Amino acid sequence: MSEESISRTVEPASPWLKLRKSASRLQDWFVIQSSLVKFLVVATVVLIPLMGIHSMMLSQKRAALAEEVKAMAVAGGPGAGVWTFDESVPVVLGSGSVLGFLDANPVDRVTVIYEPLMWNLSDRIILVQSHGQQHAYYPSDLETKIFADKAVSAPWSGRLAFIPRAELGEGALKVFERLDQRFANGRPRSADDGWRAALSGVLSTALMLGLLTFLFMQLRGQFKSLTFIEPGQVRGSIDELVGMDDIKAEVSQIKDQYERRALYAEYGIRKPFNVMFSGPAGTGKTKLASYLAKELNLPILFHSAANLETGYVAGGANTLNRIVSMAKRRKRCIVFLDEAQDLFMKRGGRRKFDDDTANTLLAVLDGVRSKDEAEIIWIVASNFNSQTMQMDEAMLRRFQMKVDFRLPNREERLAIIRYYLAQRADKVLPGLDLSHLVGVTEGRSPADLETIVNQAGITAVQAGEMIGADTLMQAAERVLVGNVNSNTTDERERDRRIIAVHEWGHFLVDLQRERELTNDDWDRILADMKTIKISLKAIPRSNALGFVFHKQGTDLLKTKGDIEHDVRVLLGGMANEELFFGEDGTTNGAHNDITRVTQLLHHAVGEMGMYRKTRLNFGALTNDGQGPSRVLDEETRGIMEAQSERLYGETKAVLAGLKPLTEHLAGKLLEAGEMGLDDALAEIRRFEAASAASDRGVGLSAMKAAG
């Protein structure tokens, strides 16, 4: 499932809804984590405010202390000198230890000059004033501790002063620079350890931030695909799905059963809400799931089952378990798994872990559910159903409701195209004839039809005109056939002529039958012919050097005659090449035609029993019980070859009588590069009228000559 298909049904969220979604996503992330991660997250959440409160209290305490210090400095009075360094007393280096000197000498003053390093570490020099000198000491950590203990009760405690180094005057700083040089080798290890601790703290912080960033990126990538969309974000409504009345009726039943589940339970219907959507891509499965979520006012999680696998063993199972945890937290929600055809395949892989994801989904969808899961709707979508793909029976039994999507029929395609045109009605020409567009889009999905209308709008904007029938047909050609160009074949005259002859062979064989069926009713032929355009432009998508743009057949039941006609039309290209250029002049341009002829004849002979006395389907026989047999029996091969030879001969006979017409049409096509159906039929009628007039003229001349 592409992001584009989801974004088409989702509206941008309002600021309040974004806030709610962010909170919800945070809760989803928390619920899918392991117990250890949950504990760490809770511990971190608790520590953050505690650390903030602690830091605030420390800041307030420091501010109060600073005020007290400021008050003490003021209380000292002028000339008190309690907080200043006395530069008049000479400084000398102390001998022995500071503690021994304090015990042995009278002390006039003890000054501690300190410089904070970090936290509780500082660089300090102690000056002991005695005998008219200041004796300088640089104590060790142990001396500092003993000094601090003695300072409480020592006789000199009243003469103790602490002065920050930052408050020293210029003259004092010069003195202490010399002291720093003297005590450089005697500094205690605590200072160095402090810087190492600081560096370690910085590295630890950097590593922690790096780890958190890594986890954030991992969680962001993991969470990108696991996001619930709120019902208010879903754009549009279920009424916008045009031409799907039967499908919408099925969905209405799901809605009714969910809204009145208590009443249904009284009738014994207590199965979980498991719904299977199956059908071709582009038929509206994703849109319908989102509209159902909006109708039930439930959040919905979109996830591609193809993206469940992470490349690791049990990766898909773990992803499913995370989705289940997120859904359980909401209790009422829808989980939509798209592209889940691989999960429906039969289990039994050769490796033990091959079926881990499918087994986990089986357990999730089991009929035994807890109360928390009782209101979770699981919608699992696949592009195939049990008729087109062999599916696991146990998986199919998990779904009480199966909704089969289909491609729209003719009336529904017309309604869908009109709906998309009505959205840009002021840019559309009135009274459009959409019959050709409806015919050419046989077998196309609603998404394809929307793309065609959008492409028509792009073409109209670029051309500066309104959207008309021609614009829509050009858009259909662009979407269904692909980009075309004439440069590839412009300078290859031989190839262009072969292609023209080849394409007219297909067209004229088909036209011949239409003329027989309608008795040359040209209006009916114009309406019924499948061919819309014959072109000599190349298609890079398929490497074709030309193409016939035609409608898809609407007949679901084909007779034997219809199949034979389809074979003749396919053989018409090569038959015309042989008529014009000889057997050696046929090209490999008929490769796709021959392949389709082989498939049609095998279907008729090998599977339907046509051209046999018995009606047996040999294609149903298998070699290993897993698929159709690839080996043809000799009888089937012989019948196919005989019928191909007969039909090829009949095709050549038809085209041989039309060789002059083919020559004329090929010349016109070479001049124009491409021709539409109406132009081709008009040219054929002009040629036949001219030929008839010429034949009458020749007959009259012969009669006159005989007379």
XYZ file of C-alpha atoms in Angstrom:
707
model
C 0.000 0.000 0.000
C 1.495 3.300 -1.047
C 1.596 6.464 1.059
C -0.151 8.307 -1.776
C -3.251 6.097 -1.553
C -3.507 6.818 2.188
C -2.841 10.551 1.860
C -5.766 10.900 -0.571
C -8.176 9.946 2.210
C -6.528 11.853 5.074
C -6.960 15.538 5.820
C -4.314 17.690 7.564
C -4.707 17.664 11.339
C -5.641 20.725 13.413
C -3.179 21.939 16.123
C -5.288 20.432 18.916
C -5.577 17.143 17.015
C -1.825 17.171 16.394
C -1.245 17.569 20.125
C -3.584 14.698 20.891
C -1.943 12.548 18.236
C 1.527 13.305 19.620
C 0.421 12.277 23.102
C -1.226 9.175 21.692
C 1.869 8.274 19.692
C 3.996 8.631 22.820
C 1.670 6.269 24.650
C 1.793 3.835 21.705
C 5.582 3.879 21.786
C 5.599 3.263 25.525
C 3.165 0.363 25.404
C 5.192 -1.641 22.857
C 8.480 -1.389 24.787
C 10.016 -4.041 27.014
C 9.776 -3.864 30.819
C 13.401 -2.701 31.113
C 12.874 0.178 28.697
C 9.657 1.161 30.478
C 11.493 1.192 33.840
C 14.317 3.330 32.453
C 11.862 5.779 30.890
C 9.862 6.119 34.115
C 13.061 6.532 36.156
C 14.302 9.216 33.766
C 10.973 11.042 33.869
C 11.077 11.022 37.682
C 14.737 12.089 37.897
C 14.385 15.056 35.543
C 12.090 17.132 37.847
C 13.974 15.995 40.958
C 17.266 17.175 39.479
C 15.610 20.404 38.404
C 14.289 21.033 41.920
C 17.685 20.201 43.415
C 19.457 22.609 41.034
C 16.944 25.341 41.840
C 17.456 24.836 45.591
C 21.237 25.022 45.179
C 20.920 28.206 43.144
C 18.743 29.789 45.809
C 21.179 28.697 48.544
C 24.135 30.169 46.644
C 22.272 33.414 46.087
C 21.480 33.653 49.827
C 25.100 32.898 50.719
C 26.326 35.560 48.321
C 24.083 38.100 50.015
C 25.427 37.108 53.442
C 29.025 37.452 52.245
C 28.220 40.828 50.765
C 26.676 41.905 54.083
C 29.701 40.649 56.018
C 32.058 42.634 53.801
C 30.022 45.751 54.425
C 29.875 45.069 58.185
C 33.645 44.948 58.346
C 33.795 48.697 57.879
C 36.440 50.800 56.149
C 40.020 49.795 56.919
C 39.008 46.598 58.714
C 40.881 44.537 56.106
C 39.126 41.320 56.987
C 38.458 40.433 53.326
C 41.567 41.941 51.775
C 45.114 40.757 51.276
C 47.721 42.834 53.149
C 50.371 43.606 50.525
C 52.545 45.530 53.073
C 53.631 42.310 54.805
C 56.359 40.476 52.872
C 55.677 36.936 51.643
C 58.218 34.166 52.187
C 58.150 30.447 51.523
C 57.184 28.446 54.569
C 59.350 25.596 55.826
C 58.028 22.270 57.025
C 54.303 21.706 57.157
C 51.686 24.350 57.677
C 50.257 22.499 60.678
C 53.671 22.268 62.394
C 54.325 25.949 61.815
C 50.939 26.889 63.290
C 51.640 24.841 66.411
C 55.196 26.166 66.925
C 54.794 29.907 66.202
C 52.589 32.772 67.288
C 49.997 33.545 64.620
C 48.828 37.039 63.773
C 46.618 36.054 60.845
C 45.926 33.013 58.636
C 44.871 33.886 55.086
C 43.587 31.208 52.645
C 43.748 32.302 49.005
C 41.603 29.928 46.963
C 40.527 29.525 43.342
C 37.469 27.275 42.583
C 38.159 24.569 39.978
C 34.912 22.585 39.745
C 32.251 21.266 42.090
C 33.958 20.809 45.519
C 37.543 21.082 44.253
C 39.698 24.208 44.590
C 43.278 25.406 44.255
C 44.498 27.068 47.526
C 47.524 28.713 49.100
C 47.681 29.305 52.891
C 49.567 32.378 54.197
C 50.432 32.385 57.902
C 51.414 35.853 59.189
C 53.984 35.533 61.993
C 57.046 37.548 63.110
C 56.261 40.280 60.561
C 56.194 37.951 57.560
C 53.607 35.904 55.646
C 54.751 32.305 55.309
C 53.309 30.635 52.176
C 52.273 26.974 52.158
C 50.602 24.732 49.549
C 48.962 21.987 51.652
C 48.161 18.520 50.425
C 44.630 17.135 50.457
C 45.301 15.388 53.781
C 46.783 18.545 55.355
C 43.844 20.558 54.102
C 41.428 18.160 55.790
C 43.310 18.274 59.131
C 43.631 22.067 58.810
C 39.855 22.381 58.304
C 39.159 20.159 61.332
C 41.510 22.115 63.618
C 40.234 25.486 62.429
C 37.087 24.983 64.467
C 38.798 24.970 67.899
C 42.402 26.154 67.318
C 43.601 29.401 69.005
C 44.155 30.970 65.584
C 40.616 30.202 64.331
C 39.523 33.753 65.073
C 42.332 35.092 62.871
C 41.335 32.973 59.837
C 40.287 34.702 56.579
C 39.322 33.279 53.138
C 39.964 35.464 50.107
C 38.985 34.449 46.520
C 41.903 34.797 44.149
C 39.694 36.734 41.762
C 39.518 39.585 44.324
C 43.287 40.079 44.568
C 44.798 43.311 43.362
C 47.293 43.602 40.525
C 50.340 43.653 42.821
C 49.156 40.629 44.810
C 48.511 38.666 41.599
C 52.143 39.056 40.587
C 53.217 37.663 43.937
C 50.938 34.655 43.551
C 52.110 34.002 39.992
C 55.604 33.485 41.454
C 54.155 31.248 44.159
C 52.347 29.194 41.494
C 55.671 28.671 39.755
C 57.284 27.610 43.033
C 54.533 25.164 43.994
C 53.932 23.842 40.466
C 55.436 20.398 41.198
C 53.858 20.170 44.593
C 50.243 20.546 43.613
C 48.028 17.776 44.980
C 46.644 15.185 42.591
C 43.102 16.286 43.353
C 43.413 19.184 40.912
C 44.483 16.900 38.068
C 41.832 14.385 39.057
C 39.288 17.179 38.902
C 40.087 17.934 35.275
C 40.015 14.259 34.436
C 36.633 13.995 36.130
C 35.440 16.983 34.112
C 36.656 15.409 30.862
C 35.022 12.107 31.813
C 31.782 13.904 32.564
C 31.844 15.675 29.200
C 32.489 12.393 27.383
C 29.740 10.641 29.346
C 27.334 13.439 28.491
C 28.309 13.273 24.812
C 27.851 9.492 24.748
C 24.494 9.776 26.476
C 23.310 12.417 24.002
C 24.575 10.286 21.116
C 22.723 7.252 22.441
C 19.520 9.232 22.940
C 19.816 10.657 19.418
C 20.326 7.172 17.997
C 17.323 5.824 19.894
C 15.243 8.793 18.760
C 16.093 8.168 15.106
C 15.409 4.456 15.503
C 12.068 5.066 17.174
C 11.169 7.702 14.607
C 11.819 5.276 11.747
C 10.013 2.441 13.513
C 7.044 4.594 14.443
C 6.629 6.188 11.015
C 4.688 3.195 9.692
C 2.776 2.482 12.911
C 0.506 5.491 13.260
C -3.198 5.580 13.979
C -5.223 8.071 11.946
C -8.069 9.709 13.808
C -11.553 9.568 12.219
C -11.668 13.364 12.033
C -8.710 13.283 9.648
C -10.407 11.070 7.056
C -11.356 13.070 3.991
C -14.638 12.373 2.198
C -17.346 9.848 2.965
C -18.564 6.456 1.854
C -21.072 8.114 -0.496
C -18.183 9.218 -2.721
C -17.507 5.620 -3.772
C -19.479 5.603 -7.014
C -20.728 2.387 -8.581
C -20.021 0.115 -5.624
C -23.495 -0.376 -4.197
C -23.065 -4.090 -3.540
C -19.721 -3.547 -1.815
C -21.113 -0.690 0.295
C -23.997 -2.918 1.342
C -21.505 -5.444 2.712
C -19.727 -2.706 4.643
C -23.051 -1.439 6.018
C -23.598 -4.904 7.430
C -20.221 -4.703 9.214
C -21.182 -1.310 10.614
C -24.551 -2.549 11.835
C -23.066 -5.635 13.457
C -20.441 -3.568 15.252
C -22.838 -0.893 16.497
C -25.414 -3.454 17.682
C -22.994 -6.183 18.808
C -24.848 -6.657 22.102
C -28.039 -7.534 20.228
C -26.155 -9.836 17.882
C -24.598 -11.537 20.904
C -28.089 -12.412 22.133
C -28.469 -14.431 18.921
C -25.203 -16.249 19.619
C -23.027 -14.163 17.272
C -19.966 -13.439 19.362
C -17.149 -13.914 16.876
C -14.442 -11.277 16.676
C -14.620 -8.613 13.970
C -12.253 -10.032 11.374
C -12.963 -8.854 7.837
C -11.250 -9.942 4.637
C -11.140 -7.548 1.653
C -10.110 -9.197 -1.606
C -10.034 -7.987 -5.172
C -7.870 -6.309 -7.826
C -5.645 -3.368 -6.960
C -7.199 0.077 -7.256
C -10.765 -1.002 -6.539
C -11.108 1.063 -3.341
C -10.213 -1.306 -0.496
C -8.117 1.269 1.360
C -10.656 4.049 0.836
C -13.535 1.898 2.010
C -11.659 0.909 5.182
C -10.962 4.570 5.982
C -14.599 5.535 5.346
C -15.758 2.708 7.625
C -13.483 4.084 10.364
C -15.049 7.511 9.890
C -18.589 6.076 9.980
C -17.846 4.202 13.231
C -15.784 7.099 14.676
C -12.799 4.803 15.228
C -9.072 5.475 14.776
C -7.492 3.332 12.061
C -3.975 2.018 11.572
C -2.838 1.480 7.976
C 0.048 -0.920 7.499
C 1.307 -2.940 4.564
C 1.651 -6.627 5.359
C 4.548 -6.697 2.896
C 6.416 -4.336 5.279
C 5.873 -6.455 8.368
C 9.127 -8.299 7.824
C 12.236 -6.539 9.110
C 14.893 -8.846 7.701
C 15.393 -10.571 11.060
C 13.955 -13.836 12.314
C 10.550 -13.188 13.940
C 10.686 -9.566 12.767
C 7.192 -9.743 11.269
C 5.791 -11.429 14.360
C 7.318 -8.753 16.599
C 5.838 -5.989 14.439
C 2.410 -7.629 14.669
C 2.747 -7.875 18.437
C 3.555 -4.157 18.619
C 0.471 -3.393 16.530
C -1.646 -5.568 18.842
C -0.289 -3.732 21.914
C -1.120 -0.362 20.358
C -4.613 -1.543 19.405
C -5.289 -2.966 22.881
C -4.400 0.366 24.450
C -7.135 2.039 22.389
C -9.607 -0.870 22.859
C -11.876 0.472 20.067
C -10.087 0.853 16.723
C -9.534 -0.603 13.240
C -6.314 -2.256 12.079
C -6.000 -2.417 8.287
C -3.342 -4.729 6.819
C -2.979 -4.254 3.068
C -1.174 -6.380 0.463
C -1.557 -9.437 2.699
C -1.671 -12.103 -0.024
C 1.579 -13.676 1.250
C -0.012 -14.220 4.666
C -2.879 -16.127 3.051
C -0.618 -18.608 1.255
C -0.463 -22.170 2.531
C 1.927 -22.608 5.415
C 4.605 -25.264 5.653
C 7.901 -23.604 4.835
C 11.016 -25.712 4.912
C 12.602 -23.499 7.555
C 11.204 -23.384 11.072
C 10.716 -19.612 11.054
C 9.174 -19.291 7.570
C 5.613 -19.129 8.910
C 6.235 -17.073 12.068
C 4.333 -14.027 10.820
C 1.364 -16.030 9.509
C 1.179 -18.064 12.733
C 1.224 -14.892 14.816
C -1.584 -13.407 12.714
C -3.585 -16.617 13.166
C -3.236 -16.270 16.932
C -4.198 -12.592 16.777
C -7.316 -13.312 14.705
C -8.329 -16.319 16.778
C -11.911 -16.638 17.925
C -10.855 -16.572 21.590
C -10.251 -12.936 22.480
C -9.707 -11.081 25.733
C -12.026 -8.276 26.805
C -9.453 -5.683 25.699
C -9.536 -7.038 22.137
C -13.286 -7.487 21.847
C -13.871 -4.206 20.022
C -10.883 -4.246 17.633
C -11.802 -4.633 13.967
C -9.127 -6.377 11.900
C -9.396 -5.765 8.149
C -6.914 -7.780 6.101
C -6.811 -6.986 2.376
C -5.455 -9.060 -0.486
C -5.335 -8.531 -4.257
C -6.397 -12.158 -4.709
C -9.161 -14.371 -3.357
C -9.564 -18.079 -2.730
C -10.667 -18.607 -6.338
C -7.578 -17.032 -7.893
C -4.994 -18.225 -5.345
C -4.665 -21.301 -3.192
C -5.082 -20.029 0.377
C -4.517 -21.454 3.841
C -7.761 -22.915 5.159
C -6.999 -22.054 8.778
C -6.458 -18.416 7.831
C -9.678 -18.243 5.812
C -11.683 -19.646 8.746
C -10.589 -16.708 10.891
C -12.716 -14.304 8.840
C -16.421 -14.266 9.533
C -16.951 -11.664 6.797
C -15.396 -11.656 3.328
C -15.944 -8.720 0.973
C -15.011 -9.404 -2.655
C -14.167 -6.276 -4.630
C -14.474 -6.269 -8.415
C -13.741 -4.118 -11.422
C -16.564 -1.748 -12.432
C -18.928 -2.605 -15.287
C -19.790 -0.257 -18.148
C -22.478 1.724 -16.290
C -20.293 2.025 -13.199
C -17.294 3.202 -15.238
C -19.473 5.874 -16.840
C -20.694 7.002 -13.408
C -17.140 7.080 -12.010
C -15.804 9.143 -14.935
C -18.714 11.581 -14.630
C -18.078 11.882 -10.894
C -14.439 12.851 -11.382
C -15.328 15.226 -14.227
C -17.989 16.871 -12.021
C -15.251 17.847 -9.547
C -13.813 20.123 -12.262
C -17.073 20.857 -14.080
C -16.181 24.467 -14.920
C -13.203 23.199 -16.939
C -15.085 20.516 -18.887
C -16.823 21.005 -22.228
C -20.597 20.345 -22.038
C -22.267 17.393 -23.722
C -19.248 15.076 -23.832
C -19.653 11.725 -25.581
C -17.929 9.318 -23.203
C -18.890 6.084 -24.981
C -15.438 5.509 -26.511
C -13.678 6.267 -23.238
C -15.981 3.903 -21.333
C -15.337 1.213 -23.925
C -11.575 1.568 -23.938
C -11.395 1.370 -20.133
C -13.005 -2.085 -19.924
C -11.237 -4.047 -17.189
C -9.781 -0.936 -15.556
C -10.077 -0.047 -11.877
C -11.589 3.140 -10.401
C -8.053 4.271 -9.568
C -7.127 3.969 -13.260
C -10.170 6.027 -14.240
C -9.227 8.742 -11.752
C -5.699 8.779 -13.170
C -7.055 9.189 -16.711
C -9.246 12.152 -15.736
C -6.354 13.734 -13.832
C -4.063 13.246 -16.849
C -6.701 14.869 -19.054
C -6.686 17.849 -16.697
C -2.890 18.094 -16.924
C -3.018 17.937 -20.725
C -5.753 20.606 -20.839
C -3.756 22.952 -18.597
C -0.642 22.564 -20.714
C -2.609 23.177 -23.923
C -4.589 26.056 -22.409
C -7.967 24.550 -23.288
C -11.015 22.876 -21.747
C -11.266 19.139 -21.103
C -12.990 17.515 -24.067
C -13.533 14.051 -25.517
C -10.279 14.234 -27.479
C -8.369 15.296 -24.370
C -9.787 12.361 -22.426
C -8.885 9.892 -25.194
C -5.341 11.266 -25.328
C -5.097 10.849 -21.569
C -6.443 7.294 -21.800
C -3.834 6.487 -24.442
C -1.102 7.985 -22.269
C -2.187 5.999 -19.195
C -3.128 2.684 -20.847
C -0.566 2.485 -23.653
C 2.244 4.691 -22.354
C 4.384 7.451 -23.790
C 4.655 7.296 -27.564
C 7.068 8.933 -29.979
C 7.492 9.073 -33.730
C 11.247 9.705 -33.764
C 12.009 6.021 -33.313
C 10.405 5.087 -36.661
C 10.521 8.337 -38.666
C 13.820 7.502 -40.362
C 13.150 3.780 -40.716
C 10.956 3.679 -43.808
C 11.182 -0.085 -44.242
C 10.109 -0.751 -40.654
C 7.292 1.789 -40.898
C 5.897 0.092 -43.992
C 6.076 -3.368 -42.400
C 4.324 -2.077 -39.301
C 1.609 -0.391 -41.378
C 0.943 -3.579 -43.349
C 0.979 -5.618 -40.140
C -1.487 -3.402 -38.256
C -3.892 -3.139 -41.186
C -3.906 -6.931 -41.327
C -5.351 -7.078 -37.800
C -7.835 -4.312 -38.535
C -9.181 -5.608 -41.854
C -9.777 -9.146 -40.562
C -11.814 -7.712 -37.706
C -13.632 -5.304 -40.059
C -14.571 -8.097 -42.455
C -16.499 -9.929 -39.755
C -18.219 -6.741 -38.541
C -19.374 -6.033 -42.089
C -20.844 -9.519 -42.335
C -22.623 -9.222 -38.980
C -24.042 -5.731 -39.677
C -24.643 -6.145 -43.420
C -22.421 -3.113 -44.095
C -24.186 -0.850 -41.602
C -21.359 1.661 -41.216
C -22.923 3.420 -38.236
C -23.107 0.162 -36.316
C -19.591 -0.718 -37.413
C -18.340 2.624 -36.087
C -20.043 1.949 -32.746
C -19.120 -1.735 -32.409
C -15.565 -1.926 -33.766
C -13.007 -2.445 -31.015
C -10.261 -0.550 -32.825
C -10.060 3.155 -31.975
C -6.720 4.166 -33.472
C -3.878 2.695 -35.552
C -0.503 4.340 -34.956
C 3.064 4.058 -36.230
C 4.426 5.692 -33.064
C 6.754 3.634 -30.900
C 5.964 2.634 -27.308
C 9.075 2.621 -25.080
C 7.167 0.738 -22.368
C 6.798 -2.391 -24.515
C 9.453 -1.682 -27.191
C 6.691 -1.842 -29.799
C 7.243 0.132 -33.033
C 3.501 0.680 -33.523
C 0.198 -0.138 -31.874
C -3.537 -0.515 -32.285
C -5.502 1.272 -29.570
C -8.712 -0.696 -29.070
C -11.543 -1.321 -26.665
C -11.576 -4.343 -24.416
C -14.122 -7.005 -25.156
C -17.268 -6.990 -23.040
C -18.363 -10.561 -23.774
C -17.707 -12.731 -20.752
C -18.916 -15.852 -22.560
C -17.125 -16.622 -25.819
C -18.360 -19.126 -28.350
C -16.122 -21.328 -30.410
C -16.679 -18.939 -33.313
C -15.647 -15.947 -31.159
C -12.405 -17.669 -30.191
C -11.662 -18.533 -33.825
C -12.296 -14.922 -34.849
C -9.916 -13.685 -32.123
C -7.278 -16.082 -33.455
C -7.791 -14.874 -37.062
C -7.444 -11.234 -35.963
C -4.205 -12.051 -34.140
C -2.843 -13.945 -37.164
C -3.836 -11.132 -39.521
C -0.622 -9.192 -38.911
C 1.767 -11.984 -39.886
C -0.496 -13.152 -42.734
C -0.416 -9.654 -44.258
C 3.368 -9.516 -43.910
C 3.645 -12.803 -45.821
C 1.299 -11.579 -48.571
C 3.319 -8.399 -49.127
C 6.891 -9.464 -48.372
C 6.866 -13.248 -48.818
C 7.369 -15.938 -46.201
C 11.003 -14.919 -45.737
C 9.894 -11.328 -45.156
C 7.812 -12.035 -42.062
C 9.211 -10.453 -38.883
C 9.348 -11.144 -35.175
C 6.944 -8.251 -34.656
C 4.204 -10.893 -34.416
C 5.785 -12.521 -31.352
C 3.108 -11.330 -28.913
C 0.363 -12.238 -31.412
C 1.635 -15.819 -31.775
C 1.928 -16.167 -27.996
C -1.690 -15.130 -27.512
C -2.809 -17.443 -30.335
C -1.069 -20.347 -28.591
C -2.798 -19.503 -25.299
C -6.230 -19.196 -26.943
C -5.903 -22.504 -28.817
C -4.629 -24.277 -25.701
C -7.630 -22.920 -23.780
C -10.000 -24.114 -26.519
C -8.406 -27.528 -27.107
C -6.682 -28.461 -23.849
C -9.043 -26.869 -21.312
C -12.461 -26.691 -23.034
C -12.238 -29.876 -25.087
C -13.174 -28.109 -28.332
C -12.336 -29.967 -31.576
C -12.540 -33.235 -29.580
C -15.237 -35.803 -29.187
C -14.729 -35.750 -25.421
C -15.079 -32.688 -23.181
C -12.075 -32.919 -20.882
C -9.887 -30.235 -19.301
C -6.360 -31.580 -19.534
C -5.045 -28.290 -18.191
C -6.470 -29.212 -14.782
C -4.090 -32.168 -14.506
C -0.938 -31.439 -12.520
C 2.489 -32.966 -12.185
C 2.998 -32.305 -8.485
C -0.423 -31.269 -7.255
C 0.643 -27.628 -6.994
C -0.011 -26.142 -10.416
C -1.137 -26.794 -14.003
C 0.831 -29.190 -16.159
C 3.326 -27.600 -18.534
C 3.622 -30.696 -20.733
C 1.331 -30.991 -23.784
C 0.210 -34.402 -24.887
C 0.740 -35.225 -28.545
C -2.974 -35.253 -29.394
C -3.541 -31.762 -27.965
C -0.461 -30.447 -29.742
C -1.606 -32.005 -33.022
C -5.096 -30.501 -32.795
C -3.709 -27.062 -31.933
C -1.295 -27.129 -34.857
C -4.009 -28.266 -37.267
C -6.451 -25.573 -36.191
C -3.750 -22.908 -36.281
C -2.816 -23.913 -39.814
C -6.471 -23.868 -40.926
C -7.214 -20.491 -39.362
C -4.006 -18.982 -40.754
C -4.952 -20.161 -44.238
C -8.427 -18.657 -43.915
C -6.937 -15.383 -42.712
C -4.553 -15.206 -45.678
C -7.414 -15.883 -48.064
C -9.443 -12.996 -46.626
C -6.513 -10.580 -46.743
C -5.457 -11.648 -50.239
C -8.732 -10.250 -51.595
C -8.110 -7.006 -49.683
C -4.516 -6.498 -50.811
C -5.221 -3.402 -52.967
C -7.142 -1.843 -50.075
C -4.276 -2.645 -47.697
C -1.806 -0.998 -50.086
C -3.940 2.129 -50.214
C -4.475 2.297 -46.438
C -0.798 1.644 -45.712
C 0.142 4.628 -47.865
C -2.345 6.863 -46.055
C -1.101 5.684 -42.673
C 2.525 6.318 -43.664
C 1.577 9.882 -44.588
C -0.474 10.622 -41.462
C 1.473 8.600 -38.841
C -1.779 7.545 -37.168
C -5.450 7.182 -38.080
C -8.587 7.042 -35.986
C -11.447 4.615 -36.583
C -13.710 7.177 -38.213
C -10.917 8.307 -40.574
C -10.074 4.698 -41.464
C -13.708 3.784 -42.233
C -14.174 6.956 -44.291
C -11.014 6.166 -46.289
C -12.196 2.595 -46.901
C -15.573 3.789 -48.166
C -13.910 6.318 -50.498
C -11.579 3.644 -51.850
C -14.415 1.197 -52.458
C -16.522 3.875 -54.118
C -13.599 4.830 -56.391
C -12.903 1.175 -57.189
C -16.573 0.562 -58.005
C -16.649 3.609 -60.260
C -13.475 2.471 -61.952
C -14.890 -1.020 -62.461
C -18.046 0.442 -64.006
C -15.924 2.589 -66.301
C -13.893 -0.394 -67.400
C -17.086 -2.373 -68.018
C -18.593 0.387 -70.168
C -15.375 0.673 -72.161
C -15.374 -3.065 -72.765
C -19.015 -2.957 -73.900
C -18.312 -0.113 -76.315
C -15.295 -1.941 -77.705
C -17.395 -5.081 -78.214
C -20.133 -3.057 -79.890
